[in-house]
XYZ file of C-alpha atoms in Angstrom:
74
model
C -11.842 -4.962 -16.548
C -8.948 -4.845 -14.147
C -6.710 -7.779 -13.406
C -6.279 -9.203 -9.931
C -2.763 -7.702 -9.745
C -4.070 -4.252 -10.656
C -6.811 -4.504 -8.036
C -4.305 -5.550 -5.372
C -1.915 -2.746 -6.371
C -4.612 -0.071 -6.196
C -5.986 -1.367 -2.917
C -2.466 -1.583 -1.441
C -1.929 2.074 -2.322
C -5.234 3.012 -0.728
C -4.372 1.032 2.406
C -0.913 2.618 2.496
C -2.470 6.070 2.711
C -4.416 4.967 5.780
C -1.326 3.467 7.475
C 1.257 6.037 6.542
C 2.902 8.900 8.335
C 4.837 11.588 6.481
C 8.632 11.696 6.328
C 11.557 9.989 4.636
C 10.722 6.723 6.351
C 7.336 5.198 6.865
C 6.300 2.470 9.267
C 4.340 -0.546 8.146
C 1.627 -1.021 10.771
C 1.265 -4.680 9.737
C 4.823 -5.845 10.505
C 6.224 -2.761 12.311
C 9.120 -2.477 9.862
C 10.344 0.830 8.479
C 10.306 1.490 4.742
C 12.773 4.081 3.458
C 12.722 6.066 0.252
C 15.140 8.524 -1.310
C 12.416 10.320 -3.244
C 10.994 13.545 -1.871
C 7.396 14.163 -0.959
C 4.806 12.354 1.107
C 3.434 10.436 -1.872
C 6.847 8.749 -2.325
C 6.576 7.230 1.149
C 3.009 6.109 0.479
C 4.058 4.509 -2.806
C 6.981 2.714 -1.120
C 4.658 1.409 1.593
C 2.109 0.292 -1.008
C 4.785 -1.720 -2.839
C 5.864 -3.254 0.483
C 2.272 -4.199 1.373
C 1.728 -5.698 -2.061
C 4.988 -7.662 -2.259
C 5.787 -8.585 1.344
C 2.323 -9.273 2.729
C 0.585 -11.837 0.503
C -1.703 -12.608 3.443
C -3.350 -9.226 2.762
C -4.137 -9.901 -0.902
C -7.696 -11.142 -0.280
C -8.405 -8.197 2.016
C -6.876 -5.783 -0.498
C -8.995 -7.193 -3.278
C -12.110 -6.693 -1.127
C -10.959 -3.122 -0.392
C -10.590 -2.510 -4.119
C -14.314 -3.062 -4.574
C -15.383 -1.544 -1.242
C -13.468 1.680 -1.942
C -14.680 1.705 -5.559
C -11.128 2.029 -6.952
C -11.981 0.454 -10.326
């Protein structure tokens, strides 16, 4: 069984892939801020955006938890 935090983390990553563009910086479509990473590769930007969505947008946690089950991420 996954914990609520794990469900939110996985769903945030899944949502990040739908919001993200490739590059060194990635825009959060929720708050229109830019998230920067020093790591190379598109997945680094997605991971940085997922962390941002998880930590800076608690209003999304219920939606992310629903997405966890809807997207069958468990």
